Short mmCIF file of C-alpha atoms in Angstrom, two decimals:
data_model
loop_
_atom_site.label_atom_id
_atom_site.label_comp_id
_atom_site.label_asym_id
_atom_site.label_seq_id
_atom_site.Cartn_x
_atom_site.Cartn_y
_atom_site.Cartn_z
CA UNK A 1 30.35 -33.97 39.00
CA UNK A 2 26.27 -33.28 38.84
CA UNK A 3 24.79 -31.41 41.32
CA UNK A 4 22.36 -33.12 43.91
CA UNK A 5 18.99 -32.89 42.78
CA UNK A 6 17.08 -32.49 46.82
CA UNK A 7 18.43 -31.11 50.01
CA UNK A 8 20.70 -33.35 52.52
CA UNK A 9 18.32 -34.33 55.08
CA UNK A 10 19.08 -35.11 58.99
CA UNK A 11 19.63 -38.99 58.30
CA UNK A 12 22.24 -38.00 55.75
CA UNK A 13 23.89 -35.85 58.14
CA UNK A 14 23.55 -38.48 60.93
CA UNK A 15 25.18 -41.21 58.81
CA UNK A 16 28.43 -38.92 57.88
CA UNK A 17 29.16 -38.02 61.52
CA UNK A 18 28.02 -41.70 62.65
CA UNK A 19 25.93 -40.30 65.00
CA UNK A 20 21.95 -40.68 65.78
CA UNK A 21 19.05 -38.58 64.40
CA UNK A 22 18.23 -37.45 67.95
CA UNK A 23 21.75 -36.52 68.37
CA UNK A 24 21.65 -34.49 64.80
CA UNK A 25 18.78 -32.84 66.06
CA UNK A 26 19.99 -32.05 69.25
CA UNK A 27 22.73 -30.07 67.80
CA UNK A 28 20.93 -28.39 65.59
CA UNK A 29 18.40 -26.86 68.13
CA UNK A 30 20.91 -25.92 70.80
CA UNK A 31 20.55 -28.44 73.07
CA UNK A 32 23.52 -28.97 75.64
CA UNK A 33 22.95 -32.41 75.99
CA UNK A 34 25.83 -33.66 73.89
CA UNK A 35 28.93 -34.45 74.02
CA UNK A 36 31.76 -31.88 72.43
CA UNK A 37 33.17 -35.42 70.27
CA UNK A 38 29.38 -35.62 68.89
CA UNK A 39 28.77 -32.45 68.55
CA UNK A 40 31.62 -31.21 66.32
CA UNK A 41 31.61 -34.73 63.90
CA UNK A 42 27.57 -33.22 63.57
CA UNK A 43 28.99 -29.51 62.88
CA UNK A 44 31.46 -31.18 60.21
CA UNK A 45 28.67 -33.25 58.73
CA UNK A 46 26.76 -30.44 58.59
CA UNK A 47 29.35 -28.11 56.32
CA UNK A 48 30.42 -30.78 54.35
CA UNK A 49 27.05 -31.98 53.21
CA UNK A 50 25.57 -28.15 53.22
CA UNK A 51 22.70 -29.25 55.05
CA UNK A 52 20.12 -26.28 55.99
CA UNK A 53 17.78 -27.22 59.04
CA UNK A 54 14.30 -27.32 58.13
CA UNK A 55 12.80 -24.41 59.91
CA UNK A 56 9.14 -25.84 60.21
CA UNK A 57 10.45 -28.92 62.13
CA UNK A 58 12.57 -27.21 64.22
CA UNK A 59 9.80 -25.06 65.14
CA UNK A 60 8.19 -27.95 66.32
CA UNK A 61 10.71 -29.16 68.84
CA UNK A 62 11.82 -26.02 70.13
CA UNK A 63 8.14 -24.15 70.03
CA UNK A 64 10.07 -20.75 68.50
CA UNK A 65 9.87 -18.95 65.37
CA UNK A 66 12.84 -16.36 65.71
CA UNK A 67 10.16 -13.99 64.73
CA UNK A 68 8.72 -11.09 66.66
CA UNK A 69 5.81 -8.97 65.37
CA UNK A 70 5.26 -5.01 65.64
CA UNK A 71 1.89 -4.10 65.42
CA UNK A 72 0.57 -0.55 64.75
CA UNK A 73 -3.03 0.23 64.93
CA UNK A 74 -3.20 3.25 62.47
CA UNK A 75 -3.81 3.61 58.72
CA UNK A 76 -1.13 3.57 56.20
CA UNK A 77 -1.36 6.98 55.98
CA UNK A 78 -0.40 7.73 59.12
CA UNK A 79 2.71 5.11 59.41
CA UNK A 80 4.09 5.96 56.18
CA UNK A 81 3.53 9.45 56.14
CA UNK A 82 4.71 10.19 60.18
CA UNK A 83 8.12 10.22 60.68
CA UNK A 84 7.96 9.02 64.07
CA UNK A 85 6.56 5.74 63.33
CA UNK A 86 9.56 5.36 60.88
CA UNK A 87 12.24 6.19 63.62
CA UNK A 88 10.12 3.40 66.41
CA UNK A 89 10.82 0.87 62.94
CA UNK A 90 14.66 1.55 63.30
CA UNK A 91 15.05 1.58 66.66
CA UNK A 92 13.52 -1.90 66.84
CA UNK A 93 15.31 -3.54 64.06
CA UNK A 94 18.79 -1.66 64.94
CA UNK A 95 17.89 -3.47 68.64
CA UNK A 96 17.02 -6.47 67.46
CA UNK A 97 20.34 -6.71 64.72
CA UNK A 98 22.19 -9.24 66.67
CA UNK A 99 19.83 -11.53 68.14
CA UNK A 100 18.79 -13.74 65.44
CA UNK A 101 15.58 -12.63 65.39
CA UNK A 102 13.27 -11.74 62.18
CA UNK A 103 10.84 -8.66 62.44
CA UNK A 104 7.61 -8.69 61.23
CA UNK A 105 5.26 -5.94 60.58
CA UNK A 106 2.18 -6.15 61.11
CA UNK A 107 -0.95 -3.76 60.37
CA UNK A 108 -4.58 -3.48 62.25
CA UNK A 109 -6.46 -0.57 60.22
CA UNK A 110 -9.92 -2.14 60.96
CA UNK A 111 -11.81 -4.16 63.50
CA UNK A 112 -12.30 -7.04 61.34
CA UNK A 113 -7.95 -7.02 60.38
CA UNK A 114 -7.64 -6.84 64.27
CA UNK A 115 -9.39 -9.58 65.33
CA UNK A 116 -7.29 -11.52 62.47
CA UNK A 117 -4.13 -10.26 63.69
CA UNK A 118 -5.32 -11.18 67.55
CA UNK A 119 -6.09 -14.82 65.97
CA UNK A 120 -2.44 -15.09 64.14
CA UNK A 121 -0.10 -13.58 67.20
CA UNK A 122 -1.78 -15.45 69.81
CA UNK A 123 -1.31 -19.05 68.12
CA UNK A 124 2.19 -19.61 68.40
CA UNK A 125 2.94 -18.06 65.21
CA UNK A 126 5.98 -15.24 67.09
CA UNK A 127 7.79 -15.47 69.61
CA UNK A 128 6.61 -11.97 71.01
CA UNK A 129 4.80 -8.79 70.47
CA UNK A 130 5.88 -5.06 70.35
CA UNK A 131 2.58 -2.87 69.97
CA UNK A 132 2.80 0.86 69.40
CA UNK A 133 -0.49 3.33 69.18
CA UNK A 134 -2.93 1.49 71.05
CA UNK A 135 -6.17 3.19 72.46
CA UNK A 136 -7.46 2.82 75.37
CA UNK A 137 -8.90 -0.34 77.05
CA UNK A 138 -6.99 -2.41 74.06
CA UNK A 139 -7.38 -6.27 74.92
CA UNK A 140 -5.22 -7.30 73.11
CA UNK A 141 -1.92 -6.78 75.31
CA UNK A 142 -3.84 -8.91 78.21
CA UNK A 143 -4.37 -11.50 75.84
CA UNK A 144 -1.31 -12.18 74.44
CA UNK A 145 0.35 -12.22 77.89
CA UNK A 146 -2.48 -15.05 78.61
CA UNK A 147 -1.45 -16.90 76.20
CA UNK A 148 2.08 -17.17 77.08
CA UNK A 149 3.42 -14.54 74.16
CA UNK A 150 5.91 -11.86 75.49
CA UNK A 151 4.34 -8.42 74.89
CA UNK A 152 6.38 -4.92 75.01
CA UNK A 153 4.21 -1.84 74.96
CA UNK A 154 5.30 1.63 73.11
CA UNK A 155 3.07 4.00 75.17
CA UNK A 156 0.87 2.81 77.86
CA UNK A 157 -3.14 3.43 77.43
CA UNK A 158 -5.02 4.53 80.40
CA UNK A 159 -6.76 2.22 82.08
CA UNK A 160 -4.38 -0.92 81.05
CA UNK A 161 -1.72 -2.15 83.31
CA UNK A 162 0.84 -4.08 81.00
CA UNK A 163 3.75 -6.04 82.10
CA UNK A 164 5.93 -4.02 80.06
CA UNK A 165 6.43 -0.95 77.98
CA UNK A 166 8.36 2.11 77.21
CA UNK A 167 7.10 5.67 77.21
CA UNK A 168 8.56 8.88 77.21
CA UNK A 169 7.44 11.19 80.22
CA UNK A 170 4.70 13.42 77.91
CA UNK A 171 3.93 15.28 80.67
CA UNK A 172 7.19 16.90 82.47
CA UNK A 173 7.71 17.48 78.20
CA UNK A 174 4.36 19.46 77.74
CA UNK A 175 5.39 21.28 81.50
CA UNK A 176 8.39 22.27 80.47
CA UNK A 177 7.55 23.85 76.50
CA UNK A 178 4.95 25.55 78.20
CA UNK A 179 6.57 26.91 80.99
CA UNK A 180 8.61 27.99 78.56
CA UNK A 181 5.86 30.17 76.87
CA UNK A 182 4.77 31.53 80.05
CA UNK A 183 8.65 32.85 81.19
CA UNK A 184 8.45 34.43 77.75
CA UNK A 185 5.68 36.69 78.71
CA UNK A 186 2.77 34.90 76.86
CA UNK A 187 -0.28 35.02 78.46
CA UNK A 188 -3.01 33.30 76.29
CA UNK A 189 -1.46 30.17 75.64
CA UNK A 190 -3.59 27.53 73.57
CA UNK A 191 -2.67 23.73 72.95
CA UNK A 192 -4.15 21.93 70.17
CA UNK A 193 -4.19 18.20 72.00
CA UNK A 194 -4.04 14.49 70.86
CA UNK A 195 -6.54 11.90 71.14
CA UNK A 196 -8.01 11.58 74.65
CA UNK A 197 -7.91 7.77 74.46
CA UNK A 198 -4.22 7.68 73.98
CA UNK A 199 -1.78 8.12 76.93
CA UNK A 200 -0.02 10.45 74.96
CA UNK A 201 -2.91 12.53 74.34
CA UNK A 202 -3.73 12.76 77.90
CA UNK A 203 -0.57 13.02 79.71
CA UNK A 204 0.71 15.97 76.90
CA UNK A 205 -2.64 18.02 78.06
CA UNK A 206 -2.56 17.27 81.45
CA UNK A 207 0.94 18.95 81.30
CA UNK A 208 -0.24 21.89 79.51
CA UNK A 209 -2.95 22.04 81.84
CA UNK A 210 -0.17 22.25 84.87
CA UNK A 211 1.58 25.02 83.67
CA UNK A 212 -1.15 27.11 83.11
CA UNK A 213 -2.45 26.42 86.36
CA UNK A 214 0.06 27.06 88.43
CA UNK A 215 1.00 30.82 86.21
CA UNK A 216 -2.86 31.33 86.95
CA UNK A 217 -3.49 31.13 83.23
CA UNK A 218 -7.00 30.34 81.28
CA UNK A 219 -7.02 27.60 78.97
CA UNK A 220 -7.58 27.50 75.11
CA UNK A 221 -7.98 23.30 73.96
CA UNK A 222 -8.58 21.95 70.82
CA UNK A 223 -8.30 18.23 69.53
CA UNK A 224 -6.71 16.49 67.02
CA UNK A 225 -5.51 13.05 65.99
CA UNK A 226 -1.79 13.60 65.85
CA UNK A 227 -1.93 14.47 61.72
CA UNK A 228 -1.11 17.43 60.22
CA UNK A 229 -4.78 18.38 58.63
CA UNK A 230 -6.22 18.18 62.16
CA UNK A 231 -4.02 20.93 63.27
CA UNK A 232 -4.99 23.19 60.71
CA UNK A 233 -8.80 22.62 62.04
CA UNK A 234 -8.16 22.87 65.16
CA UNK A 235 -5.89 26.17 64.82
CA UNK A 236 -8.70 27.91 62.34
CA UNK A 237 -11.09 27.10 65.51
CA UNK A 238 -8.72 28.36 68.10
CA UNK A 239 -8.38 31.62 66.27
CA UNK A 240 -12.17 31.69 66.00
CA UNK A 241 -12.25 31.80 69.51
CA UNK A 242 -9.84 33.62 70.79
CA UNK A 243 -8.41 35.95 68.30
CA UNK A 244 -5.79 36.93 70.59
CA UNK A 245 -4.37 33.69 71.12
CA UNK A 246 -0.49 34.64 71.92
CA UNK A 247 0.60 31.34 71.71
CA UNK A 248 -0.02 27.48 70.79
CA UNK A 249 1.42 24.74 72.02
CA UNK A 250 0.87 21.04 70.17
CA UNK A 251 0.86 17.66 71.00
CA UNK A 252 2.94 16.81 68.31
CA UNK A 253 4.62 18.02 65.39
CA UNK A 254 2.77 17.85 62.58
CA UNK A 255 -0.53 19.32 64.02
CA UNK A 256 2.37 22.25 64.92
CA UNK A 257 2.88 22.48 61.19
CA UNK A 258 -1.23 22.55 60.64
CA UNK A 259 -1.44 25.92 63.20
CA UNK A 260 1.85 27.86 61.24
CA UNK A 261 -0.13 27.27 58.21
CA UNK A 262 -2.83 28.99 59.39
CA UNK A 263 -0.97 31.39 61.33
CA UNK A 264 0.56 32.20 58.24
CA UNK A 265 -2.56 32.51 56.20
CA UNK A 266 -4.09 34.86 58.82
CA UNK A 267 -1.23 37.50 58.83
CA UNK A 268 0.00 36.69 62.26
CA UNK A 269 3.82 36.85 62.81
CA UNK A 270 5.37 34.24 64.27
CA UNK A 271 6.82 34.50 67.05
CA UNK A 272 6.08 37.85 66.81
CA UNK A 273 2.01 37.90 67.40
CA UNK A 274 2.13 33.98 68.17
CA UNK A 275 4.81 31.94 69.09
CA UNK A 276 4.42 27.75 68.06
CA UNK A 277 5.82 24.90 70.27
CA UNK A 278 5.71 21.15 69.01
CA UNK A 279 6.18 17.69 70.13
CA UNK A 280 8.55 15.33 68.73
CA UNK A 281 11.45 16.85 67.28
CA UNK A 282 10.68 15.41 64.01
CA UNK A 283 12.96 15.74 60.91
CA UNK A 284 10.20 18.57 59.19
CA UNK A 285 10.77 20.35 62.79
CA UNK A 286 14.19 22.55 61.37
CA UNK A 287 12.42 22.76 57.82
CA UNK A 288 9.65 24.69 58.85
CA UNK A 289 8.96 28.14 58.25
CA UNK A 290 9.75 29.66 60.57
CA UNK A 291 11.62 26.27 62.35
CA UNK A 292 9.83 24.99 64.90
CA UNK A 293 10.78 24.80 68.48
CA UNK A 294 9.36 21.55 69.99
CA UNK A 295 10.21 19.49 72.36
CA UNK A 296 12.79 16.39 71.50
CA UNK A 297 11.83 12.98 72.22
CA UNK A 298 13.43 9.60 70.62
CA UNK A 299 11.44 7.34 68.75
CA UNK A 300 14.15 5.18 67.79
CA UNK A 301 15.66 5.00 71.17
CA UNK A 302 12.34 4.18 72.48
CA UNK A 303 12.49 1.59 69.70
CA UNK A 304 15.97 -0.04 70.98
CA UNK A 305 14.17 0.21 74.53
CA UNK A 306 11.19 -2.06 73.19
CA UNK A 307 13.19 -4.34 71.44
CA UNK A 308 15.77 -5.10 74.45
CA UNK A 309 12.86 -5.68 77.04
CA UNK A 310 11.42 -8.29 74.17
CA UNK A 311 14.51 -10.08 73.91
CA UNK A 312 15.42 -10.68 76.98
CA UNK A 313 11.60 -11.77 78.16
CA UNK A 314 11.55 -14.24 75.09
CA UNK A 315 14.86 -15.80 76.69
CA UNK A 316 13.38 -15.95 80.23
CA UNK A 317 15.66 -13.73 81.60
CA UNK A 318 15.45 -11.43 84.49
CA UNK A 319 14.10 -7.65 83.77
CA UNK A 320 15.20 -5.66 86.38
CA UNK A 321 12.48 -2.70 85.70
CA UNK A 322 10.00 -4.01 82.95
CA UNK A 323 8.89 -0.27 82.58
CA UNK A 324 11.23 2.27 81.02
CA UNK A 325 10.55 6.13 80.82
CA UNK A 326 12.82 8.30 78.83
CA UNK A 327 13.43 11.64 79.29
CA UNK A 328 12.30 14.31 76.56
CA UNK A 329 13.70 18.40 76.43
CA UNK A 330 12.98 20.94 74.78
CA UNK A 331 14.88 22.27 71.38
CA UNK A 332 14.24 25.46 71.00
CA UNK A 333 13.78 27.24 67.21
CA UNK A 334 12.79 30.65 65.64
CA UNK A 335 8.83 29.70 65.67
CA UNK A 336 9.22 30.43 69.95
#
């Protein structure tokens, strides 16, 4: 027997299960409207003739793509080489394993790739949008939602309001590691911070800022952008200042791992002269030297979190609370 040369097509199918096109079709999109007599001779047609739907038309009647993007606003550098990005990717595709739907990455490292990107997602090309490391007054969430495509947040940036996101509370985490400090006796407590246009930056300082004020404590702030070279600069200036410096607390790991290199290359002992608290309880956190205390959030579970509220706004279902905070605590390691 020689194989067929083209695909079967929907009249094919139609004409084994004696059945009309519309019927075929309706079958193959999900539709209800048939009857269970029509709707299994169209299954049986279906195996028996191997017929594969053809995704573009079916796109057409139903107005989905069973895709959803995630976009990330960094450089490559930064999403390749940052752990946490790498545990929001698996959290997202572990919650989205089941559902049928196809995840597609996508990457704004300029204005110019943005403005693309804002072009593609907003003209029925996904069926909804999970964005992670936006800055402040980002238009894009606002504009997706105005054009009818489902948007999740990871992080909220001041000054938007978006229908939906997930965050972990930055600030009760930053209270508590440096709390922590301060019930160990340390009295000049510095905190090298993130980005002020990022929620994260902000609400991580403003918790650092808490604690301090309410031990009566001065404050010692530098900034960074969340890598690990910043930290080193910000540490060498922090020392510069205040040689004394009997602690540092950072807005995230790796600018943690910037201020024990320098620590290190100045003599200090740590925890001995200067004890180190993180953010993030990444995978380098045990590895350090010496390993760092920080304070554990999920990236991945914030991931699942993102991907849930997606789903079930892309099937019109009910969210009972759109907005979802997770907890963070604090591990604690040799470095505090």
């Amino acid at each position: 027997m020689t194989g067929r040369s083209t695909r079967p097509t929907l009249e094919e199918v139609a004409a084994r299960a004696g059945v009309g096109r519309g019927t075929v079709s309706r079958v193959v999109n999900g539709s209800p409207r048939v009857s269970p007599q029509a709707r299994e001779a169209v299954l049986k047609a279906i195996e028996e003739l191997g017929y594969v739907p053809n995704r573009a038309a079916r796109t057409l009647v139903t107005r989905r793509t069973d895709t959803v993007a995630l976009v990330v606003a960094e450089s490559d550098q930064r999403l390749f080489g940052e752990p946490y990005f790498a545990g929001i990717i698996r959290g997202i595709s572990n919650g989205l394993g089941d559902t049928g739907l196809q995840l597609l990455l996508a990457l704004a490292r300029s204005p110019d790739e943005y403005g693309r990107l804002e072009d593609y997602l907003t003209t029925q090309h996904v069926d909804g949008v999970l964005l992670t490391s936006l800055h402040a007054e980002d238009p894009l969430p606002a504009k997706l939602e105005a054009n009818g495509v489902p948007t999740v947040l990871g992080g909220r940036p001041p000054g938007l309001h978006p229908v939906s996101y997930v965050d972990v509370d930055n600030r009760s985490g930053a209270r508590e590691a440096v709390g922590h400090l301060i019930a160990g006796g340390r009295r000049r407590i510095a905190t090298i911070a993130g980005p002020q246009d990022m929620g994260v930056g902000i609400d991580r300082l403003a918790g650092y800022r808490e604690a301090l004020a309410a031990a009566g404590l001065p404050e010692y702030v530098e900034y960074g952008d969340f890598g690990e070279a910043s930290g080193i600069t910000a540490a060498e200036r922090l020392l510069a200042a205040e040689p004394e410096l009997d602690a540092v607390f950072a807005a995230d790991d790796p600018m943690a791992l910037g201020a024990l290199r320098v620590l290190h290359r100045s003599g200090r002992s740590i925890p001995g002269d200067v004890a180190v608290i993180g953010f993030d309880d990444s995978a380098a956190a045990p590895l350090a030297d010496p390993p760092l205390s920080t304070v554990h959030q999920s990236p991945e579970e914030m991931g699942r979190e993102m991907a849930r509220l997606l789903v079930s706004r892309i099937r019109g279902e009910t969210v009972a609370d759109p907005v979802v905070i997770l907890r963070p605590h604090l591990v604690l390691r040799d470095s505090a």
